[in-house]
Amino acid sequence: DSGVTQTPKHLITATGQRVTLRCSPRSGDLSVYWYQQSLDQGLQFLIQYYNGEERAKGNILERFSAQQFPDLHSELNLSSLELGDSALYFCASSVASGLETGELFFGEGSRLTVL
Amino acid sequence: DAKTTQPTSMDCAEGRAANLPCNHSTISGNEYVYWYRQIHSQGPQYIIHGLKNNETNEMASLIITEDRKSSTLILPHATLRDTAVYYCIVRVGSGGGADGLTFGKGTHLIIQP
């Protein structure tokens, strides 16, 4: 158990819809990262937040957005969903803003299926 | 970040040492080598990281060549639970780089009973 909690574990929805994925980082971790893993793309970094502020952006689509709240939990919002958005979405957390400790702690993921 | 090259897949007998190679010939002086693994559809798990010196922890050992152009992750006594995809990642480590790790395709290690 990494200490990172993601909900929901599974989600099935239709094209055009909007969903919200939630992540609670490990106690004390200030950074939250979101990753997308699909069969053909592998693990793709989407976005990072540190203590409520956006710190880095990766391959995140404009239809996707995220935020980190004062209690440090984070939400990833996916809108106008397409079939290709079907994937595993992972959240990870770390203590610092960078990778000083070398370690990201990953949650178990949220599996999104778009029909 | 420097690019890494790993074999697509490897087999290893249970109880033997599993040696996973990684080439990173364009690595810069301030870039670390990180290893993560992902057991089927679970979240990736950190294994070890290093800069120049060899490193060892309770999970594995990391051997980095003197020129730092390649490294080997060693699982000393592989078990069936070590079957996973292993990712070698090179990037700037401590002191900066506030962004996520870039995962490649990794090596699918299969431990045979």
PDB file of C-alpha atoms in Angstrom:
ATOM      1  CA  ASP A   1       0.000   0.000   0.000  1.00  0.00           C
ATOM      2  CA  SER A   2       1.616   3.220  -1.205  1.00  0.00           C
ATOM      3  CA  GLY A   3      -0.616   5.473   0.881  1.00  0.00           C
ATOM      4  CA  VAL A   4      -2.003   7.208  -2.210  1.00  0.00           C
ATOM      5  CA  THR A   5      -5.745   6.758  -2.624  1.00  0.00           C
ATOM      6  CA  GLN A   6      -7.575   7.077  -5.907  1.00  0.00           C
ATOM      7  CA  THR A   7     -11.305   6.973  -6.531  1.00  0.00           C
ATOM      8  CA  PRO A   8     -13.188   5.628  -8.312  1.00  0.00           C
ATOM      9  CA  LYS A   9     -11.322   2.439  -9.186  1.00  0.00           C
ATOM     10  CA  HIS A  10     -13.465   1.821 -12.241  1.00  0.00           C
ATOM     11  CA  LEU A  11     -15.629   4.156 -14.275  1.00  0.00           C
ATOM     12  CA  ILE A  12     -17.651   3.518 -17.409  1.00  0.00           C
ATOM     13  CA  THR A  13     -19.167   6.418 -19.282  1.00  0.00           C
ATOM     14  CA  ALA A  14     -20.229   7.528 -22.741  1.00  0.00           C
ATOM     15  CA  THR A  15     -18.572   9.728 -25.317  1.00  0.00           C
ATOM     16  CA  GLY A  16     -19.153  13.416 -24.764  1.00  0.00           C
ATOM     17  CA  GLN A  17     -19.529  13.056 -21.033  1.00  0.00           C
ATOM     18  CA  ARG A  18     -17.440  14.552 -18.231  1.00  0.00           C
ATOM     19  CA  VAL A  19     -15.867  12.725 -15.293  1.00  0.00           C
ATOM     20  CA  THR A  20     -13.829  13.644 -12.244  1.00  0.00           C
ATOM     21  CA  LEU A  21     -11.089  11.465 -10.806  1.00  0.00           C
ATOM     22  CA  ARG A  22      -9.946  12.037  -7.272  1.00  0.00           C
ATOM     23  CA  CYS A  23      -6.610  11.513  -5.570  1.00  0.00           C
ATOM     24  CA  SER A  24      -5.551  11.745  -1.940  1.00  0.00           C
ATOM     25  CA  PRO A  25      -1.776  11.907  -1.607  1.00  0.00           C
ATOM     26  CA  ARG A  26       0.264  10.290   1.136  1.00  0.00           C
ATOM     27  CA  SER A  27       0.138  12.113   4.424  1.00  0.00           C
ATOM     28  CA  GLY A  28       2.691  14.920   4.320  1.00  0.00           C
ATOM     29  CA  ASP A  29       3.270  14.845   0.567  1.00  0.00           C
ATOM     30  CA  LEU A  30       2.840  18.219  -1.090  1.00  0.00           C
ATOM     31  CA  SER A  31       3.228  17.222  -4.742  1.00  0.00           C
ATOM     32  CA  VAL A  32       0.636  15.397  -6.793  1.00  0.00           C
ATOM     33  CA  TYR A  33       1.252  14.068 -10.302  1.00  0.00           C
ATOM     34  CA  TRP A  34      -1.248  12.693 -12.805  1.00  0.00           C
ATOM     35  CA  TYR A  35      -0.390  10.084 -15.418  1.00  0.00           C
ATOM     36  CA  GLN A  36      -2.366   8.426 -18.187  1.00  0.00           C
ATOM     37  CA  GLN A  37      -1.639   4.884 -19.309  1.00  0.00           C
ATOM     38  CA  SER A  38      -3.263   3.541 -22.445  1.00  0.00           C
ATOM     39  CA  LEU A  39      -2.341   0.378 -24.315  1.00  0.00           C
ATOM     40  CA  ASP A  40      -0.673   2.137 -27.230  1.00  0.00           C
ATOM     41  CA  GLN A  41       0.928   5.104 -25.433  1.00  0.00           C
ATOM     42  CA  GLY A  42       2.393   3.724 -22.247  1.00  0.00           C
ATOM     43  CA  LEU A  43       2.650   5.921 -19.158  1.00  0.00           C
ATOM     44  CA  GLN A  44       2.253   9.585 -20.067  1.00  0.00           C
ATOM     45  CA  PHE A  45       2.850  12.415 -17.610  1.00  0.00           C
ATOM     46  CA  LEU A  46      -0.058  14.836 -17.610  1.00  0.00           C
ATOM     47  CA  ILE A  47       0.414  17.449 -14.906  1.00  0.00           C
ATOM     48  CA  GLN A  48       1.957  18.181 -11.501  1.00  0.00           C
ATOM     49  CA  TYR A  49       0.732  20.299  -8.617  1.00  0.00           C
ATOM     50  CA  TYR A  50       2.748  21.374  -5.621  1.00  0.00           C
ATOM     51  CA  ASN A  51       1.025  22.745  -2.543  1.00  0.00           C
ATOM     52  CA  GLY A  52      -1.945  23.928  -4.557  1.00  0.00           C
ATOM     53  CA  GLU A  53      -0.040  25.454  -7.452  1.00  0.00           C
ATOM     54  CA  GLU A  54       0.503  23.994 -10.907  1.00  0.00           C
ATOM     55  CA  ARG A  55       4.217  23.192 -11.303  1.00  0.00           C
ATOM     56  CA  ALA A  56       4.604  21.314 -14.543  1.00  0.00           C
ATOM     57  CA  LYS A  57       2.564  20.295 -17.544  1.00  0.00           C
ATOM     58  CA  GLY A  58       3.084  17.302 -19.733  1.00  0.00           C
ATOM     59  CA  ASN A  59       0.926  15.891 -22.502  1.00  0.00           C
ATOM     60  CA  ILE A  60      -2.369  17.054 -21.071  1.00  0.00           C
ATOM     61  CA  LEU A  61      -5.188  17.774 -23.493  1.00  0.00           C
ATOM     62  CA  GLU A  62      -7.115  21.036 -23.306  1.00  0.00           C
ATOM     63  CA  ARG A  63     -10.253  19.002 -22.532  1.00  0.00           C
ATOM     64  CA  PHE A  64      -8.561  17.866 -19.324  1.00  0.00           C
ATOM     65  CA  SER A  65      -7.948  19.993 -16.261  1.00  0.00           C
ATOM     66  CA  ALA A  66      -6.783  19.424 -12.737  1.00  0.00           C
ATOM     67  CA  GLN A  67      -6.547  21.200  -9.434  1.00  0.00           C
ATOM     68  CA  GLN A  68      -5.135  20.651  -5.980  1.00  0.00           C
ATOM     69  CA  PHE A  69      -7.174  21.759  -3.013  1.00  0.00           C
ATOM     70  CA  PRO A  70      -6.045  23.274   0.320  1.00  0.00           C
ATOM     71  CA  ASP A  71      -6.241  19.846   1.961  1.00  0.00           C
ATOM     72  CA  LEU A  72      -3.835  18.683  -0.802  1.00  0.00           C
ATOM     73  CA  HIS A  73      -6.163  16.234  -2.468  1.00  0.00           C
ATOM     74  CA  SER A  74      -6.353  16.597  -6.224  1.00  0.00           C
ATOM     75  CA  GLU A  75      -8.961  16.127  -8.893  1.00  0.00           C
ATOM     76  CA  LEU A  76      -8.509  15.443 -12.597  1.00  0.00           C
ATOM     77  CA  ASN A  77     -11.434  16.556 -14.725  1.00  0.00           C
ATOM     78  CA  LEU A  78     -11.911  14.971 -18.131  1.00  0.00           C
ATOM     79  CA  SER A  79     -14.540  16.484 -20.403  1.00  0.00           C
ATOM     80  CA  SER A  80     -15.982  15.879 -23.870  1.00  0.00           C
ATOM     81  CA  LEU A  81     -14.763  12.342 -23.534  1.00  0.00           C
ATOM     82  CA  GLU A  82     -13.677  10.385 -26.587  1.00  0.00           C
ATOM     83  CA  LEU A  83     -13.137   6.676 -27.086  1.00  0.00           C
ATOM     84  CA  GLY A  84      -9.396   7.278 -27.049  1.00  0.00           C
ATOM     85  CA  ASP A  85      -9.547   8.624 -23.515  1.00  0.00           C
ATOM     86  CA  SER A  86     -10.158   5.112 -22.241  1.00  0.00           C
ATOM     87  CA  ALA A  87      -7.142   4.398 -20.088  1.00  0.00           C
ATOM     88  CA  LEU A  88      -5.772   3.886 -16.617  1.00  0.00           C
ATOM     89  CA  TYR A  89      -5.229   7.179 -14.825  1.00  0.00           C
ATOM     90  CA  PHE A  90      -2.643   7.151 -12.076  1.00  0.00           C
ATOM     91  CA  CYS A  91      -1.987   9.668  -9.388  1.00  0.00           C
ATOM     92  CA  ALA A  92       1.367   9.854  -7.641  1.00  0.00           C
ATOM     93  CA  SER A  93       2.658  11.950  -4.790  1.00  0.00           C
ATOM     94  CA  SER A  94       5.998  13.021  -3.406  1.00  0.00           C
ATOM     95  CA  VAL A  95       7.225  15.065  -0.509  1.00  0.00           C
ATOM     96  CA  ALA A  96       8.961  17.784  -2.438  1.00  0.00           C
ATOM     97  CA  SER A  97       8.352  19.815  -5.564  1.00  0.00           C
ATOM     98  CA  GLY A  98      11.075  18.029  -7.469  1.00  0.00           C
ATOM     99  CA  LEU A  99      12.488  14.546  -7.214  1.00  0.00           C
ATOM    100  CA  GLU A 100      14.972  15.120  -4.431  1.00  0.00           C
ATOM    101  CA  THR A 101      14.127  11.818  -2.828  1.00  0.00           C
ATOM    102  CA  GLY A 102      13.955  10.039  -6.152  1.00  0.00           C
ATOM    103  CA  GLU A 103      10.671   8.451  -5.336  1.00  0.00           C
ATOM    104  CA  LEU A 104       7.141   8.941  -6.498  1.00  0.00           C
ATOM    105  CA  PHE A 105       4.421   6.979  -4.712  1.00  0.00           C
ATOM    106  CA  PHE A 106       1.704   5.816  -7.084  1.00  0.00           C
ATOM    107  CA  GLY A 107      -1.889   4.973  -6.374  1.00  0.00           C
ATOM    108  CA  GLU A 108      -3.636   1.936  -7.808  1.00  0.00           C
ATOM    109  CA  GLY A 109      -5.222   3.920 -10.585  1.00  0.00           C
ATOM    110  CA  SER A 110      -8.666   4.687 -11.931  1.00  0.00           C
ATOM    111  CA  ARG A 111      -9.704   2.683 -14.980  1.00  0.00           C
ATOM    112  CA  LEU A 112     -11.830   4.785 -17.307  1.00  0.00           C
ATOM    113  CA  THR A 113     -13.803   3.151 -20.099  1.00  0.00           C
ATOM    114  CA  VAL A 114     -15.503   5.402 -22.626  1.00  0.00           C
ATOM    115  CA  LEU A 115     -18.183   3.683 -24.722  1.00  0.00           C
TER     116      LEU A 115
ATOM    117  CA  ASP B   1      16.131  14.065 -20.425  1.00  0.00           C
ATOM    118  CA  ALA B   2      18.482  11.423 -21.801  1.00  0.00           C
ATOM    119  CA  LYS B   3      16.928   8.603 -23.764  1.00  0.00           C
ATOM    120  CA  THR B   4      17.187   5.036 -22.490  1.00  0.00           C
ATOM    121  CA  THR B   5      17.253   1.720 -24.319  1.00  0.00           C
ATOM    122  CA  GLN B   6      16.085  -1.476 -22.666  1.00  0.00           C
ATOM    123  CA  PRO B   7      15.387  -4.972 -23.993  1.00  0.00           C
ATOM    124  CA  THR B   8      11.724  -5.557 -24.626  1.00  0.00           C
ATOM    125  CA  SER B   9      11.564  -8.721 -22.551  1.00  0.00           C
ATOM    126  CA  MET B  10      13.689 -11.074 -20.481  1.00  0.00           C
ATOM    127  CA  ASP B  11      13.248 -14.393 -18.730  1.00  0.00           C
ATOM    128  CA  CYS B  12      14.843 -15.453 -15.470  1.00  0.00           C
ATOM    129  CA  ALA B  13      14.549 -18.613 -13.385  1.00  0.00           C
ATOM    130  CA  GLU B  14      13.068 -18.313  -9.941  1.00  0.00           C
ATOM    131  CA  GLY B  15      15.738 -18.027  -7.262  1.00  0.00           C
ATOM    132  CA  ARG B  16      18.375 -16.778  -9.669  1.00  0.00           C
ATOM    133  CA  ALA B  17      19.638 -13.215  -9.986  1.00  0.00           C
ATOM    134  CA  ALA B  18      17.829 -11.134 -12.577  1.00  0.00           C
ATOM    135  CA  ASN B  19      20.078  -8.636 -14.340  1.00  0.00           C
ATOM    136  CA  LEU B  20      18.255  -5.952 -16.282  1.00  0.00           C
ATOM    137  CA  PRO B  21      20.396  -3.765 -18.546  1.00  0.00           C
ATOM    138  CA  CYS B  22      19.762  -0.171 -19.573  1.00  0.00           C
ATOM    139  CA  ASN B  23      21.698   1.946 -22.041  1.00  0.00           C
ATOM    140  CA  HIS B  24      21.731   5.721 -21.596  1.00  0.00           C
ATOM    141  CA  SER B  25      24.685   6.843 -23.694  1.00  0.00           C
ATOM    142  CA  THR B  26      23.582  10.507 -23.819  1.00  0.00           C
ATOM    143  CA  ILE B  27      23.257  10.935 -20.070  1.00  0.00           C
ATOM    144  CA  SER B  28      24.360  14.291 -18.683  1.00  0.00           C
ATOM    145  CA  GLY B  29      26.465  14.843 -15.613  1.00  0.00           C
ATOM    146  CA  ASN B  30      23.546  15.972 -13.472  1.00  0.00           C
ATOM    147  CA  GLU B  31      21.132  13.251 -14.538  1.00  0.00           C
ATOM    148  CA  TYR B  32      20.222  10.385 -12.253  1.00  0.00           C
ATOM    149  CA  VAL B  33      19.238   6.845 -13.199  1.00  0.00           C
ATOM    150  CA  TYR B  34      15.907   5.755 -11.712  1.00  0.00           C
ATOM    151  CA  TRP B  35      14.305   2.326 -11.791  1.00  0.00           C
ATOM    152  CA  TYR B  36      10.614   1.667 -11.322  1.00  0.00           C
ATOM    153  CA  ARG B  37       8.548  -1.429 -11.930  1.00  0.00           C
ATOM    154  CA  GLN B  38       4.903  -2.016 -12.701  1.00  0.00           C
ATOM    155  CA  ILE B  39       3.194  -5.257 -11.844  1.00  0.00           C
ATOM    156  CA  HIS B  40       0.298  -5.886 -14.187  1.00  0.00           C
ATOM    157  CA  SER B  41      -2.032  -2.843 -14.177  1.00  0.00           C
ATOM    158  CA  GLN B  42      -0.923  -1.772 -10.698  1.00  0.00           C
ATOM    159  CA  GLY B  43       0.637   1.594  -9.993  1.00  0.00           C
ATOM    160  CA  PRO B  44       4.373   1.820 -10.711  1.00  0.00           C
ATOM    161  CA  GLN B  45       6.656   1.162  -7.762  1.00  0.00           C
ATOM    162  CA  TYR B  46       9.942   2.876  -7.075  1.00  0.00           C
ATOM    163  CA  ILE B  47      12.913   0.507  -6.817  1.00  0.00           C
ATOM    164  CA  ILE B  48      16.142   2.468  -6.646  1.00  0.00           C
ATOM    165  CA  HIS B  49      18.046   5.399  -8.085  1.00  0.00           C
ATOM    166  CA  GLY B  50      21.644   6.561  -8.358  1.00  0.00           C
ATOM    167  CA  LEU B  51      23.986   9.117  -9.872  1.00  0.00           C
ATOM    168  CA  LYS B  52      27.489   7.664 -10.116  1.00  0.00           C
ATOM    169  CA  ASN B  53      28.069   5.148  -7.394  1.00  0.00           C
ATOM    170  CA  ASN B  54      26.545   1.731  -7.151  1.00  0.00           C
ATOM    171  CA  GLU B  55      23.526   1.616  -4.886  1.00  0.00           C
ATOM    172  CA  THR B  56      21.853  -1.143  -2.934  1.00  0.00           C
ATOM    173  CA  ASN B  57      18.648  -1.310  -0.957  1.00  0.00           C
ATOM    174  CA  GLU B  58      16.361  -4.029   0.302  1.00  0.00           C
ATOM    175  CA  MET B  59      14.864  -4.570  -3.128  1.00  0.00           C
ATOM    176  CA  ALA B  60      17.743  -4.410  -5.559  1.00  0.00           C
ATOM    177  CA  SER B  61      21.211  -3.250  -6.520  1.00  0.00           C
ATOM    178  CA  LEU B  62      22.025  -0.677  -9.163  1.00  0.00           C
ATOM    179  CA  ILE B  63      25.347  -0.917 -10.961  1.00  0.00           C
ATOM    180  CA  ILE B  64      26.325   2.135 -13.033  1.00  0.00           C
ATOM    181  CA  THR B  65      29.315   1.917 -15.367  1.00  0.00           C
ATOM    182  CA  GLU B  66      32.189   4.309 -14.821  1.00  0.00           C
ATOM    183  CA  ASP B  67      31.339   6.301 -17.946  1.00  0.00           C
ATOM    184  CA  ARG B  68      27.695   6.299 -16.820  1.00  0.00           C
ATOM    185  CA  LYS B  69      26.513   5.295 -20.275  1.00  0.00           C
ATOM    186  CA  SER B  70      24.816   2.162 -19.042  1.00  0.00           C
ATOM    187  CA  SER B  71      23.528   0.557 -15.886  1.00  0.00           C
ATOM    188  CA  THR B  72      22.226  -2.763 -14.613  1.00  0.00           C
ATOM    189  CA  LEU B  73      19.473  -3.406 -12.121  1.00  0.00           C
ATOM    190  CA  ILE B  74      20.038  -6.589 -10.166  1.00  0.00           C
ATOM    191  CA  LEU B  75      17.312  -8.469  -8.325  1.00  0.00           C
ATOM    192  CA  PRO B  76      19.441 -10.887  -6.317  1.00  0.00           C
ATOM    193  CA  HIS B  77      16.975 -13.737  -5.794  1.00  0.00           C
ATOM    194  CA  ALA B  78      14.086 -13.369  -8.178  1.00  0.00           C
ATOM    195  CA  THR B  79      10.675 -14.661  -7.162  1.00  0.00           C
ATOM    196  CA  LEU B  80       7.488 -15.094  -9.181  1.00  0.00           C
ATOM    197  CA  ARG B  81       6.237 -11.833  -7.646  1.00  0.00           C
ATOM    198  CA  ASP B  82       9.041 -10.001  -9.443  1.00  0.00           C
ATOM    199  CA  THR B  83       7.372 -10.599 -12.797  1.00  0.00           C
ATOM    200  CA  ALA B  84       6.678  -7.051 -13.982  1.00  0.00           C
ATOM    201  CA  VAL B  85       7.632  -4.346 -16.452  1.00  0.00           C
ATOM    202  CA  TYR B  86      10.822  -2.608 -15.320  1.00  0.00           C
ATOM    203  CA  TYR B  87      11.428   0.991 -16.354  1.00  0.00           C
ATOM    204  CA  CYS B  88      14.830   2.643 -16.499  1.00  0.00           C
ATOM    205  CA  ILE B  89      14.492   6.430 -16.443  1.00  0.00           C
ATOM    206  CA  VAL B  90      17.173   9.075 -16.688  1.00  0.00           C
ATOM    207  CA  ARG B  91      16.534  12.649 -15.646  1.00  0.00           C
ATOM    208  CA  VAL B  92      17.666  15.524 -13.527  1.00  0.00           C
ATOM    209  CA  GLY B  93      17.275  14.582  -9.905  1.00  0.00           C
ATOM    210  CA  SER B  94      17.579  16.568  -6.770  1.00  0.00           C
ATOM    211  CA  GLY B  95      17.674  20.313  -6.809  1.00  0.00           C
ATOM    212  CA  GLY B  96      15.345  20.902  -9.675  1.00  0.00           C
ATOM    213  CA  GLY B  97      13.181  19.477 -12.375  1.00  0.00           C
ATOM    214  CA  ALA B  98       9.688  19.983 -11.073  1.00  0.00           C
ATOM    215  CA  ASP B  99       8.051  17.676 -13.522  1.00  0.00           C
ATOM    216  CA  GLY B 100       7.082  14.084 -13.849  1.00  0.00           C
ATOM    217  CA  LEU B 101       9.181  11.131 -14.815  1.00  0.00           C
ATOM    218  CA  THR B 102       9.079  10.077 -18.457  1.00  0.00           C
ATOM    219  CA  PHE B 103       8.417   6.360 -18.717  1.00  0.00           C
ATOM    220  CA  GLY B 104       9.483   4.459 -21.821  1.00  0.00           C
ATOM    221  CA  LYS B 105       8.355   0.976 -22.766  1.00  0.00           C
ATOM    222  CA  GLY B 106      10.524  -0.816 -20.210  1.00  0.00           C
ATOM    223  CA  THR B 107      11.557  -4.463 -20.000  1.00  0.00           C
ATOM    224  CA  HIS B 108       8.972  -7.129 -19.346  1.00  0.00           C
ATOM    225  CA  LEU B 109      10.712  -9.466 -16.915  1.00  0.00           C
ATOM    226  CA  ILE B 110       9.171 -12.904 -16.637  1.00  0.00           C
ATOM    227  CA  ILE B 111      10.268 -15.102 -13.746  1.00  0.00           C
ATOM    228  CA  GLN B 112       9.947 -18.765 -14.635  1.00  0.00           C
ATOM    229  CA  PRO B 113       9.184 -21.340 -11.910  1.00  0.00           C
TER     230      PRO B 113
END
